[in-house]
Amino acid sequence: MTTTVAPAEAKFDLALTEEQQLVQRTAREWARDRVLPIAAEIDENGAIPRELVREMGELGFMGIDVPERWGGAGLDMVSYVLVMEEVNRACASTGVVLGSHVSLATAPLVRYGTDAQKDRFLTPLAKGQWLGCFALSEPASGSDAAAMRTTARRGDGDAWILNGTKNFITNGAFADLTVVFAQTDPAQRHKGIVAFVVEKGTPGFTVGKLEKKLGIRGSDTAQLHFSDVRVPDDHRLGEVGDGFKIALSTLDGGRIGIAAQAVGIARACLEDSLAYAKERHAFGQRIADFQAIQAKLADMATETDAARLLTWKAASLRDRGERHTAEAATAKLFASDVAVRAARECVQIFGGYGYLRDFPAERHYRDAKITEIYEGTSEIMQLVIAEDMLGGGAA
Ligand SMILES: Cc1cc2nc3c(=O)[nH]c(=O)nc-3n(C[C@H](O)[C@H](O)[C@H](O)COP(=O)(O)OP(=O)(O)OC[C@H]3O[C@@H](n4cnc5c(N)ncnc54)[C@H](O)[C@@H]3O)c2cc1C
Protein backbone atom coordinates (compact mmCIF):
# COMPACT_ATOMS: atom_id res chain seq x y z
CA MET A 1 0.00 0.00 0.00
CA THR A 2 1.30 3.46 -0.87
CA THR A 3 0.70 6.43 1.41
CA THR A 4 1.22 9.90 0.00
CA VAL A 5 1.29 13.17 1.90
CA ALA A 6 0.36 15.66 -0.80
CA PRO A 7 1.59 19.26 -0.67
CA ALA A 8 -1.11 21.60 0.69
CA GLU A 9 -3.22 22.96 -2.12
CA ALA A 10 -4.09 26.14 -0.27
CA LYS A 11 -2.54 29.16 -1.97
CA PHE A 12 -0.35 31.62 -0.17
CA ASP A 13 1.68 34.51 -1.46
CA LEU A 14 5.36 34.94 -0.58
CA ALA A 15 5.66 38.52 -1.83
CA LEU A 16 5.08 41.25 0.76
CA THR A 17 2.77 44.10 -0.26
CA GLU A 18 4.00 47.69 -0.03
CA GLU A 19 1.91 48.13 3.10
CA GLN A 20 3.47 45.05 4.73
CA GLN A 21 6.96 46.29 3.80
CA LEU A 22 6.19 49.64 5.40
CA VAL A 23 5.00 47.94 8.60
CA GLN A 24 8.15 45.78 8.61
CA ARG A 25 10.38 48.83 8.17
CA THR A 26 8.57 50.80 10.87
CA ALA A 27 8.85 47.91 13.34
CA ARG A 28 12.50 47.31 12.46
CA GLU A 29 13.49 50.93 13.02
CA TRP A 30 11.48 51.28 16.23
CA ALA A 31 12.82 48.02 17.70
CA ARG A 32 16.39 48.88 16.72
CA ASP A 33 16.26 52.42 18.13
CA ARG A 34 13.98 52.05 21.16
CA VAL A 35 14.18 48.43 22.34
CA LEU A 36 17.54 46.92 21.37
CA PRO A 37 19.62 49.48 23.34
CA ILE A 38 17.80 48.52 26.59
CA ALA A 39 17.22 44.80 25.97
CA ALA A 40 19.94 43.71 28.42
CA GLU A 41 18.61 46.15 31.04
CA ILE A 42 15.05 44.79 30.60
CA ASP A 43 16.37 41.28 31.17
CA GLU A 44 18.47 42.32 34.16
CA ASN A 45 15.71 44.36 35.84
CA GLY A 46 13.00 41.82 35.03
CA ALA A 47 10.65 44.53 33.76
CA ILE A 48 9.71 46.35 30.57
CA PRO A 49 9.27 50.12 30.76
CA ARG A 50 5.53 50.88 30.39
CA GLU A 51 6.68 53.51 27.90
CA LEU A 52 7.49 50.78 25.35
CA VAL A 53 3.98 49.31 25.62
CA ARG A 54 2.51 52.80 25.16
CA GLU A 55 4.68 53.37 22.09
CA MET A 56 3.62 50.01 20.59
CA GLY A 57 0.04 51.22 21.06
CA GLU A 58 0.78 54.51 19.28
CA LEU A 59 2.43 52.65 16.39
CA GLY A 60 -0.68 50.51 16.00
CA PHE A 61 1.08 47.25 16.94
CA MET A 62 -1.21 46.47 19.91
CA GLY A 63 -4.24 46.29 17.65
CA ILE A 64 -2.48 45.46 14.42
CA ASP A 65 -5.04 42.97 13.07
CA VAL A 66 -8.09 44.49 14.77
CA PRO A 67 -10.54 46.21 12.39
CA GLU A 68 -10.25 50.00 12.33
CA ARG A 69 -13.88 50.25 13.54
CA TRP A 70 -12.64 49.04 16.93
CA GLY A 71 -9.54 51.17 17.12
CA GLY A 72 -7.14 48.75 15.42
CA ALA A 73 -4.77 49.17 12.48
CA GLY A 74 -6.93 46.90 10.31
CA LEU A 75 -3.92 44.99 8.97
CA ASP A 76 -3.40 41.24 8.61
CA MET A 77 -1.66 38.33 10.31
CA VAL A 78 1.32 38.55 7.94
CA SER A 79 1.86 42.14 9.13
CA TYR A 80 1.62 40.88 12.71
CA VAL A 81 4.34 38.25 12.21
CA LEU A 82 6.59 40.82 10.53
CA VAL A 83 6.26 43.06 13.60
CA MET A 84 6.77 40.10 15.94
CA GLU A 85 10.01 39.12 14.18
CA GLU A 86 11.40 42.65 14.46
CA VAL A 87 10.42 43.23 18.10
CA ASN A 88 11.70 39.79 19.16
CA ARG A 89 14.92 40.29 17.23
CA ALA A 90 15.54 43.17 19.65
CA CYS A 91 14.02 41.74 22.85
CA ALA A 92 12.01 38.55 23.40
CA SER A 93 10.51 39.88 26.65
CA THR A 94 8.96 42.85 24.85
CA GLY A 95 7.93 40.45 22.08
CA VAL A 96 5.94 38.16 24.34
CA VAL A 97 4.12 41.08 25.98
CA LEU A 98 3.01 42.14 22.50
CA GLY A 99 2.29 38.59 21.32
CA SER A 100 0.15 37.62 24.30
CA HIS A 101 -1.83 40.85 24.06
CA VAL A 102 -2.45 40.64 20.29
CA SER A 103 -2.88 36.98 19.51
CA LEU A 104 -4.28 35.70 22.82
CA ALA A 105 -6.35 38.58 24.22
CA THR A 106 -7.56 40.72 21.31
CA ALA A 107 -7.92 37.86 18.78
CA PRO A 108 -10.69 35.92 20.61
CA LEU A 109 -12.62 39.19 21.06
CA VAL A 110 -12.34 39.92 17.31
CA ARG A 111 -13.54 36.41 16.43
CA TYR A 112 -16.09 35.66 19.12
CA GLY A 113 -17.02 38.98 20.76
CA THR A 114 -20.41 40.64 20.27
CA ASP A 115 -20.44 44.20 18.91
CA ALA A 116 -21.16 45.46 22.44
CA GLN A 117 -18.18 43.51 23.83
CA LYS A 118 -15.98 44.85 21.03
CA ASP A 119 -17.03 48.43 21.72
CA ARG A 120 -16.40 48.08 25.43
CA PHE A 121 -13.33 45.80 25.63
CA LEU A 122 -11.67 45.49 22.25
CA THR A 123 -11.34 49.20 21.47
CA PRO A 124 -9.16 50.13 24.49
CA LEU A 125 -7.12 46.93 23.96
CA ALA A 126 -6.55 47.66 20.26
CA LYS A 127 -5.47 51.24 21.00
CA GLY A 128 -2.98 49.96 23.57
CA GLN A 129 -4.79 51.82 26.39
CA TRP A 130 -5.46 48.44 28.05
CA LEU A 131 -3.18 45.43 28.28
CA GLY A 132 -4.68 41.96 27.82
CA CYS A 133 -3.86 38.42 28.88
CA PHE A 134 -5.11 34.87 28.30
CA ALA A 135 -5.69 32.52 31.23
CA LEU A 136 -6.03 28.88 30.23
CA SER A 137 -3.25 26.98 32.06
CA GLU A 138 -3.63 25.89 35.68
CA PRO A 139 -1.27 24.45 38.30
CA ALA A 140 -2.41 20.89 37.47
CA SER A 141 -3.25 21.25 33.76
CA GLY A 142 -1.22 22.70 30.89
CA SER A 143 -1.07 20.48 27.80
CA ASP A 144 -4.26 18.76 28.97
CA ALA A 145 -6.18 22.03 29.21
CA ALA A 146 -9.59 20.31 29.25
CA ALA A 147 -8.71 18.94 32.70
CA MET A 148 -8.98 22.48 34.15
CA ARG A 149 -10.42 22.79 37.64
CA THR A 150 -11.56 26.42 37.55
CA THR A 151 -15.33 26.36 37.77
CA ALA A 152 -18.12 28.59 36.48
CA ARG A 153 -21.54 28.16 38.06
CA ARG A 154 -24.69 30.15 37.70
CA GLY A 155 -25.08 32.85 40.35
CA ASP A 156 -27.82 35.35 41.04
CA GLY A 157 -29.70 36.82 38.08
CA ASP A 158 -27.75 36.36 34.88
CA ALA A 159 -24.33 36.29 36.57
CA TRP A 160 -21.70 33.56 36.77
CA ILE A 161 -19.48 32.75 39.75
CA LEU A 162 -15.87 31.80 38.98
CA ASN A 163 -13.57 29.91 41.34
CA GLY A 164 -10.08 28.57 40.71
CA THR A 165 -6.43 29.38 39.98
CA LYS A 166 -4.74 30.05 36.66
CA ASN A 167 -1.01 29.53 36.30
CA PHE A 168 1.87 30.99 34.28
CA ILE A 169 -0.17 33.89 32.88
CA THR A 170 1.88 36.26 30.71
CA ASN A 171 0.95 39.93 31.36
CA GLY A 172 -1.15 38.61 34.27
CA ALA A 173 0.19 41.05 36.85
CA PHE A 174 -0.63 44.19 34.88
CA ALA A 175 -3.39 43.20 32.46
CA ASP A 176 -6.55 45.32 32.46
CA LEU A 177 -8.52 42.46 30.92
CA THR A 178 -8.20 38.67 31.16
CA VAL A 179 -9.71 36.15 28.78
CA VAL A 180 -10.37 33.26 31.16
CA PHE A 181 -11.64 29.73 30.68
CA ALA A 182 -13.69 27.77 33.22
CA GLN A 183 -15.52 24.46 33.50
CA THR A 184 -19.31 24.36 33.94
CA ASP A 185 -19.54 20.56 34.22
CA PRO A 186 -16.39 18.42 34.73
CA ALA A 187 -18.20 15.32 33.43
CA GLN A 188 -18.40 17.00 30.03
CA ARG A 189 -14.63 17.67 29.85
CA HIS A 190 -13.96 20.02 26.89
CA LYS A 191 -17.67 20.32 26.05
CA GLY A 192 -18.39 22.00 29.40
CA ILE A 193 -15.85 24.82 29.05
CA VAL A 194 -16.89 28.46 28.77
CA ALA A 195 -14.84 31.63 28.10
CA PHE A 196 -15.27 35.01 29.81
CA VAL A 197 -13.60 38.38 29.87
CA VAL A 198 -12.83 39.57 33.39
CA GLU A 199 -11.74 43.11 34.13
CA LYS A 200 -8.97 44.07 36.53
CA GLY A 201 -10.36 45.08 39.91
CA THR A 202 -13.36 42.73 39.77
CA PRO A 203 -13.99 41.71 43.43
CA GLY A 204 -12.47 38.30 44.26
CA PHE A 205 -10.05 38.43 41.28
CA THR A 206 -6.46 38.78 42.52
CA VAL A 207 -2.90 38.44 41.24
CA GLY A 208 -0.87 35.84 43.13
CA LYS A 209 2.72 34.63 42.85
CA LEU A 210 5.01 36.17 40.23
CA GLU A 211 7.30 33.52 38.71
CA LYS A 212 11.10 33.87 38.50
CA LYS A 213 12.18 32.58 35.11
CA LEU A 214 15.12 31.31 33.04
CA GLY A 215 14.43 33.70 30.16
CA ILE A 216 11.99 36.34 28.86
CA ARG A 217 12.61 37.81 32.30
CA GLY A 218 11.25 41.23 31.40
CA SER A 219 7.73 39.86 30.90
CA ASP A 220 5.65 39.04 33.96
CA THR A 221 4.30 35.53 34.52
CA ALA A 222 1.67 35.43 37.24
CA GLN A 223 -0.77 33.19 39.06
CA LEU A 224 -4.32 34.53 38.98
CA HIS A 225 -6.84 33.65 41.69
CA PHE A 226 -10.60 33.66 41.27
CA SER A 227 -12.51 33.49 44.53
CA ASP A 228 -16.29 33.76 44.07
CA VAL A 229 -15.76 36.22 41.24
CA ARG A 230 -19.11 37.46 39.94
CA VAL A 231 -19.08 37.89 36.17
CA PRO A 232 -22.16 39.13 34.29
CA ASP A 233 -23.38 36.93 31.44
CA ASP A 234 -22.66 39.71 28.92
CA HIS A 235 -18.94 39.10 29.67
CA ARG A 236 -19.25 35.56 28.24
CA LEU A 237 -17.45 34.95 24.90
CA GLY A 238 -19.36 32.57 22.65
CA GLU A 239 -21.81 29.98 23.91
CA VAL A 240 -21.49 27.76 26.99
CA GLY A 241 -19.52 24.75 25.75
CA ASP A 242 -17.67 26.79 23.08
CA GLY A 243 -14.80 27.68 25.41
CA PHE A 244 -12.46 24.90 24.37
CA LYS A 245 -12.99 25.63 20.68
CA ILE A 246 -12.28 29.32 21.36
CA ALA A 247 -9.09 28.41 23.24
CA LEU A 248 -7.82 26.12 20.48
CA SER A 249 -8.58 28.49 17.61
CA THR A 250 -6.95 31.31 19.58
CA LEU A 251 -3.86 29.14 20.12
CA ASP A 252 -3.70 28.40 16.37
CA GLY A 253 -3.05 32.12 15.88
CA GLY A 254 -0.88 32.40 18.97
CA ARG A 255 1.41 29.63 17.76
CA ILE A 256 2.07 31.56 14.55
CA GLY A 257 3.08 34.50 16.75
CA ILE A 258 5.44 32.30 18.79
CA ALA A 259 6.94 30.95 15.55
CA ALA A 260 7.61 34.57 14.57
CA GLN A 261 9.12 35.18 18.01
CA ALA A 262 11.44 32.21 17.45
CA VAL A 263 12.42 33.55 14.01
CA GLY A 264 13.25 36.90 15.65
CA ILE A 265 15.42 35.23 18.29
CA ALA A 266 17.18 33.06 15.66
CA ARG A 267 17.86 36.17 13.57
CA ALA A 268 19.30 37.94 16.60
CA CYS A 269 21.62 34.96 17.11
CA LEU A 270 22.69 35.01 13.47
CA GLU A 271 23.26 38.77 13.28
CA ASP A 272 25.13 38.93 16.59
CA SER A 273 27.24 35.88 15.67
CA LEU A 274 28.09 37.30 12.27
CA ALA A 275 29.20 40.64 13.71
CA TYR A 276 31.29 38.96 16.41
CA ALA A 277 32.88 36.47 14.00
CA LYS A 278 34.10 39.33 11.83
CA GLU A 279 35.71 41.12 14.81
CA ARG A 280 37.20 38.31 16.88
CA HIS A 281 40.66 37.05 15.91
CA ALA A 282 42.33 33.71 16.67
CA PHE A 283 45.46 32.13 15.18
CA GLY A 284 46.14 35.39 13.34
CA GLN A 285 42.85 35.62 11.47
CA ARG A 286 39.19 36.49 11.96
CA ILE A 287 37.22 33.56 13.37
CA ALA A 288 34.82 34.22 10.45
CA ASP A 289 37.58 32.90 8.20
CA PHE A 290 37.44 29.42 9.76
CA GLN A 291 35.25 27.07 7.78
CA ALA A 292 33.86 25.54 10.98
CA ILE A 293 32.43 28.96 11.93
CA GLN A 294 31.23 29.60 8.37
CA ALA A 295 29.31 26.32 8.40
CA LYS A 296 27.55 27.33 11.63
CA LEU A 297 26.62 30.74 10.17
CA ALA A 298 25.38 29.16 6.94
CA ASP A 299 23.20 26.65 8.81
CA MET A 300 21.78 29.40 11.03
CA ALA A 301 20.92 31.53 7.99
CA THR A 302 19.33 28.62 6.12
CA GLU A 303 17.26 27.40 9.05
CA THR A 304 16.13 30.91 10.04
CA ASP A 305 14.91 31.56 6.52
CA ALA A 306 13.09 28.22 6.36
CA ALA A 307 11.42 28.96 9.72
CA ARG A 308 10.38 32.39 8.47
CA LEU A 309 8.79 30.94 5.33
CA LEU A 310 6.79 28.38 7.36
CA THR A 311 5.64 31.21 9.62
CA TRP A 312 4.57 33.42 6.70
CA LYS A 313 2.77 30.46 5.14
CA ALA A 314 0.74 29.78 8.30
CA ALA A 315 -0.03 33.51 8.71
CA SER A 316 -1.08 33.80 5.08
CA LEU A 317 -3.44 30.81 5.38
CA ARG A 318 -5.05 32.33 8.48
CA ASP A 319 -5.49 35.63 6.61
CA ARG A 320 -7.28 33.79 3.81
CA GLY A 321 -9.58 31.98 6.21
CA GLU A 322 -8.07 28.61 5.22
CA ARG A 323 -7.42 25.77 7.68
CA HIS A 324 -4.11 26.39 9.38
CA THR A 325 -4.01 24.33 12.58
CA ALA A 326 -1.31 21.94 11.31
CA GLU A 327 0.59 24.73 9.53
CA ALA A 328 0.68 26.84 12.71
CA ALA A 329 1.95 23.82 14.69
CA THR A 330 4.53 23.04 11.98
CA ALA A 331 5.83 26.61 11.99
CA LYS A 332 6.07 26.68 15.80
CA LEU A 333 7.67 23.23 16.05
CA PHE A 334 10.33 24.03 13.47
CA ALA A 335 10.99 27.67 14.33
CA SER A 336 11.37 27.00 18.06
CA ASP A 337 13.85 24.20 17.35
CA VAL A 338 15.77 26.54 15.03
CA ALA A 339 15.85 29.29 17.68
CA VAL A 340 17.20 26.94 20.36
CA ARG A 341 19.87 25.59 17.99
CA ALA A 342 20.84 29.06 16.76
CA ALA A 343 21.17 30.27 20.36
CA ARG A 344 23.42 27.34 21.25
CA GLU A 345 25.66 28.06 18.25
CA CYS A 346 25.65 31.79 19.04
CA VAL A 347 27.05 31.10 22.53
CA GLN A 348 29.60 28.76 20.94
CA ILE A 349 30.75 31.35 18.39
CA PHE A 350 31.18 33.93 21.17
CA GLY A 351 33.31 31.37 23.05
CA GLY A 352 33.88 32.25 26.72
CA TYR A 353 32.29 35.66 26.20
CA GLY A 354 29.13 33.87 25.10
CA TYR A 355 28.74 32.69 28.69
CA LEU A 356 28.87 36.20 30.17
CA ARG A 357 26.02 38.60 30.92
CA ASP A 358 28.01 41.36 29.17
CA PHE A 359 27.14 39.91 25.76
CA PRO A 360 23.73 39.12 24.24
CA ALA A 361 24.41 35.44 23.41
CA GLU A 362 23.54 34.03 26.86
CA ARG A 363 20.27 36.04 26.90
CA HIS A 364 19.29 34.56 23.53
CA TYR A 365 20.15 31.10 24.90
CA ARG A 366 17.83 31.61 27.91
CA ASP A 367 15.08 33.32 25.89
CA ALA A 368 14.96 30.78 23.04
CA LYS A 369 13.95 27.81 25.20
CA ILE A 370 10.46 29.07 26.09
CA THR A 371 9.38 28.94 22.43
CA GLU A 372 9.48 25.12 22.70
CA ILE A 373 7.18 25.19 25.73
CA TYR A 374 4.42 27.81 25.79
CA GLU A 375 1.26 27.84 23.66
CA GLY A 376 1.74 24.08 23.30
CA THR A 377 4.98 22.17 23.80
CA SER A 378 6.93 20.68 20.88
CA GLU A 379 5.53 17.25 21.79
CA ILE A 380 1.99 18.64 21.53
CA MET A 381 2.88 20.29 18.18
CA GLN A 382 3.97 16.85 16.90
CA LEU A 383 0.63 15.41 18.04
CA VAL A 384 -1.31 18.17 16.26
CA ILE A 385 0.63 17.63 13.02
CA ALA A 386 0.29 13.84 13.19
CA GLU A 387 -3.42 14.11 14.00
CA ASP A 388 -3.89 16.23 10.88
CA MET A 389 -2.23 13.53 8.74
CA LEU A 390 -3.93 10.61 10.45
CA GLY A 391 -7.38 12.13 10.68
CA GLY A 392 -7.76 12.32 14.44
CA GLY A 393 -6.30 8.94 15.32
CA ALA A 394 -2.96 10.10 16.66
CA ALA A 395 -3.63 11.54 20.11
C1 LIG B 1 6.90 31.76 30.75
C2 LIG B 1 5.58 31.10 30.51
C3 LIG B 1 4.51 31.85 30.04
C4 LIG B 1 3.26 31.24 29.85
N1 LIG B 1 2.20 32.03 29.46
C5 LIG B 1 0.94 31.47 29.48
C6 LIG B 1 -0.22 32.29 29.27
O1 LIG B 1 -0.13 33.50 29.04
N2 LIG B 1 -1.44 31.71 29.36
C7 LIG B 1 -1.60 30.38 29.62
O2 LIG B 1 -2.74 29.93 29.68
N3 LIG B 1 -0.53 29.57 29.80
C8 LIG B 1 0.74 30.09 29.75
N4 LIG B 1 1.84 29.30 29.95
C9 LIG B 1 1.65 27.87 30.21
C10 LIG B 1 2.16 26.99 29.07
O3 LIG B 1 1.33 27.11 27.94
C11 LIG B 1 2.28 25.56 29.60
O4 LIG B 1 3.37 25.55 30.52
C12 LIG B 1 2.51 24.54 28.51
O5 LIG B 1 1.35 24.42 27.71
C13 LIG B 1 2.87 23.15 29.08
O6 LIG B 1 1.99 22.80 30.09
P1 LIG B 1 2.59 22.26 31.50
O7 LIG B 1 3.61 23.23 31.93
O8 LIG B 1 1.46 21.97 32.40
O9 LIG B 1 3.33 20.92 31.12
P2 LIG B 1 2.67 19.45 31.05
O10 LIG B 1 1.41 19.51 30.26
O11 LIG B 1 2.60 18.92 32.43
O12 LIG B 1 3.77 18.67 30.22
C14 LIG B 1 4.96 18.16 30.81
C15 LIG B 1 5.72 17.38 29.73
O13 LIG B 1 4.89 16.29 29.26
C16 LIG B 1 4.73 16.37 27.85
N5 LIG B 1 3.40 15.92 27.48
C17 LIG B 1 2.20 16.27 28.01
N6 LIG B 1 1.21 15.68 27.36
C18 LIG B 1 1.77 14.91 26.37
C19 LIG B 1 1.28 14.06 25.36
N7 LIG B 1 -0.03 13.86 25.20
N8 LIG B 1 2.16 13.45 24.54
C20 LIG B 1 3.49 13.65 24.68
N9 LIG B 1 4.03 14.44 25.62
C21 LIG B 1 3.18 15.08 26.45
C22 LIG B 1 4.92 17.87 27.53
O14 LIG B 1 5.27 18.06 26.17
C23 LIG B 1 6.04 18.23 28.49
O15 LIG B 1 7.27 17.83 27.95
C24 LIG B 1 3.10 29.86 30.09
C25 LIG B 1 4.21 29.10 30.54
C26 LIG B 1 5.41 29.70 30.77
C27 LIG B 1 6.55 28.87 31.28
CSV table of N, CA and C and ligand atoms in Angstrom, one decimal, residues 100 104 133-144 167-171 213 216 219 221 370 373-380 383, ligand 1:
chain,number,residue,atom,x,y,z
A,100,SER,N,1.3,38.1,23.5
A,100,SER,CA,0.2,37.6,24.3
A,100,SER,C,-1.0,38.6,24.2
A,104,LEU,N,-3.5,36.5,21.8
A,104,LEU,CA,-4.3,35.7,22.8
A,104,LEU,C,-5.4,36.5,23.5
A,133,CYS,N,-4.5,39.7,28.7
A,133,CYS,CA,-3.9,38.4,28.9
A,133,CYS,C,-4.9,37.3,28.7
A,134,PHE,N,-4.3,36.1,28.7
A,134,PHE,CA,-5.1,34.9,28.3
A,134,PHE,C,-4.8,33.8,29.4
A,135,ALA,N,-5.9,33.4,30.1
A,135,ALA,CA,-5.7,32.5,31.2
A,135,ALA,C,-6.3,31.2,31.0
A,136,LEU,N,-5.5,30.2,30.5
A,136,LEU,CA,-6.0,28.9,30.2
A,136,LEU,C,-5.4,27.9,31.2
A,137,SER,N,-4.0,28.0,31.3
A,137,SER,CA,-3.2,27.0,32.1
A,137,SER,C,-3.6,27.1,33.6
A,138,GLU,N,-3.4,25.9,34.2
A,138,GLU,CA,-3.6,25.9,35.7
A,138,GLU,C,-2.5,25.1,36.3
A,139,PRO,N,-2.4,25.2,37.7
A,139,PRO,CA,-1.3,24.4,38.3
A,139,PRO,C,-1.2,23.0,37.9
A,140,ALA,N,-2.4,22.3,37.8
A,140,ALA,CA,-2.4,20.9,37.5
A,140,ALA,C,-2.8,20.6,36.0
A,141,SER,N,-2.9,21.6,35.2
A,141,SER,CA,-3.2,21.2,33.8
A,141,SER,C,-2.7,22.3,32.8
A,142,GLY,N,-1.8,21.8,31.9
A,142,GLY,CA,-1.2,22.7,30.9
A,142,GLY,C,-1.6,22.1,29.5
A,143,SER,N,-0.8,21.1,29.1
A,143,SER,CA,-1.1,20.5,27.8
A,143,SER,C,-2.5,19.9,27.8
A,144,ASP,N,-2.9,19.3,28.9
A,144,ASP,CA,-4.3,18.8,29.0
A,144,ASP,C,-5.2,19.8,29.5
A,167,ASN,N,-2.5,29.6,36.1
A,167,ASN,CA,-1.0,29.5,36.3
A,167,ASN,C,-0.2,30.1,35.1
A,168,PHE,N,0.9,30.6,35.4
A,168,PHE,CA,1.9,31.0,34.3
A,168,PHE,C,1.3,32.1,33.3
A,169,ILE,N,0.5,33.0,33.8
A,169,ILE,CA,-0.2,33.9,32.9
A,169,ILE,C,0.7,35.1,32.5
A,170,THR,N,1.1,35.1,31.2
A,170,THR,CA,1.9,36.3,30.7
A,170,THR,C,1.0,37.5,30.7
A,171,ASN,N,1.6,38.6,31.2
A,171,ASN,CA,0.9,39.9,31.4
A,171,ASN,C,0.0,39.9,32.5
A,213,LYS,N,12.0,33.4,36.3
A,213,LYS,CA,12.2,32.6,35.1
A,213,LYS,C,13.6,32.5,34.6
A,216,ILE,N,13.0,35.3,29.0
A,216,ILE,CA,12.0,36.3,28.9
A,216,ILE,C,11.7,37.0,30.2
A,219,SER,N,9.2,40.0,30.9
A,219,SER,CA,7.7,39.9,30.9
A,219,SER,C,7.3,39.2,32.2
A,221,THR,N,5.0,36.8,34.6
A,221,THR,CA,4.3,35.5,34.5
A,221,THR,C,3.7,35.3,35.9
A,370,ILE,N,11.9,29.0,25.8
A,370,ILE,CA,10.5,29.1,26.1
A,370,ILE,C,9.6,28.8,24.8
A,373,ILE,N,8.1,25.6,24.6
A,373,ILE,CA,7.2,25.2,25.7
A,373,ILE,C,5.8,25.8,25.7
A,374,TYR,N,5.8,27.2,25.6
A,374,TYR,CA,4.4,27.8,25.8
A,374,TYR,C,3.6,27.8,24.5
A,375,GLU,N,2.3,27.9,24.7
A,375,GLU,CA,1.3,27.8,23.7
A,375,GLU,C,1.3,26.5,23.0
A,376,GLY,N,1.6,25.5,23.8
A,376,GLY,CA,1.7,24.1,23.3
A,376,GLY,C,3.2,23.7,23.1
A,377,THR,N,3.6,22.6,23.9
A,377,THR,CA,5.0,22.2,23.8
A,377,THR,C,5.3,21.6,22.4
A,378,SER,N,6.6,21.3,22.2
A,378,SER,CA,6.9,20.7,20.9
A,378,SER,C,6.3,19.3,20.7
A,379,GLU,N,6.2,18.6,21.9
A,379,GLU,CA,5.5,17.3,21.8
A,379,GLU,C,4.1,17.4,21.4
A,380,ILE,N,3.4,18.4,21.9
A,380,ILE,CA,2.0,18.6,21.5
A,380,ILE,C,1.9,19.1,20.1
A,383,LEU,N,1.9,16.1,18.0
A,383,LEU,CA,0.6,15.4,18.0
A,383,LEU,C,-0.4,16.1,17.1
B,1,LIG,C1,6.9,31.8,30.7
B,1,LIG,C2,5.6,31.1,30.5
B,1,LIG,C3,4.5,31.9,30.0
B,1,LIG,C4,3.3,31.2,29.8
B,1,LIG,N1,2.2,32.0,29.5
B,1,LIG,C5,0.9,31.5,29.5
B,1,LIG,C6,-0.2,32.3,29.3
B,1,LIG,O1,-0.1,33.5,29.0
B,1,LIG,N2,-1.4,31.7,29.4
B,1,LIG,C7,-1.6,30.4,29.6
B,1,LIG,O2,-2.7,29.9,29.7
B,1,LIG,N3,-0.5,29.6,29.8
B,1,LIG,C8,0.7,30.1,29.7
B,1,LIG,N4,1.8,29.3,30.0
B,1,LIG,C9,1.6,27.9,30.2
B,1,LIG,C10,2.2,27.0,29.1
B,1,LIG,O3,1.3,27.1,27.9
B,1,LIG,C11,2.3,25.6,29.6
B,1,LIG,O4,3.4,25.5,30.5
B,1,LIG,C12,2.5,24.5,28.5
B,1,LIG,O5,1.4,24.4,27.7
B,1,LIG,C13,2.9,23.2,29.1
B,1,LIG,O6,2.0,22.8,30.1
B,1,LIG,P1,2.6,22.3,31.5
B,1,LIG,O7,3.6,23.2,31.9
B,1,LIG,O8,1.5,22.0,32.4
B,1,LIG,O9,3.3,20.9,31.1
B,1,LIG,P2,2.7,19.4,31.1
B,1,LIG,O10,1.4,19.5,30.3
B,1,LIG,O11,2.6,18.9,32.4
B,1,LIG,O12,3.8,18.7,30.2
B,1,LIG,C14,5.0,18.2,30.8
B,1,LIG,C15,5.7,17.4,29.7
B,1,LIG,O13,4.9,16.3,29.3
B,1,LIG,C16,4.7,16.4,27.9
B,1,LIG,N5,3.4,15.9,27.5
B,1,LIG,C17,2.2,16.3,28.0
B,1,LIG,N6,1.2,15.7,27.4
B,1,LIG,C18,1.8,14.9,26.4
B,1,LIG,C19,1.3,14.1,25.4
B,1,LIG,N7,0.0,13.9,25.2
B,1,LIG,N8,2.2,13.4,24.5
B,1,LIG,C20,3.5,13.7,24.7
B,1,LIG,N9,4.0,14.4,25.6
B,1,LIG,C21,3.2,15.1,26.5
B,1,LIG,C22,4.9,17.9,27.5
B,1,LIG,O14,5.3,18.1,26.2
B,1,LIG,C23,6.0,18.2,28.5
B,1,LIG,O15,7.3,17.8,28.0
B,1,LIG,C24,3.1,29.9,30.1
B,1,LIG,C25,4.2,29.1,30.5
B,1,LIG,C26,5.4,29.7,30.8
B,1,LIG,C27,6.6,28.9,31.3
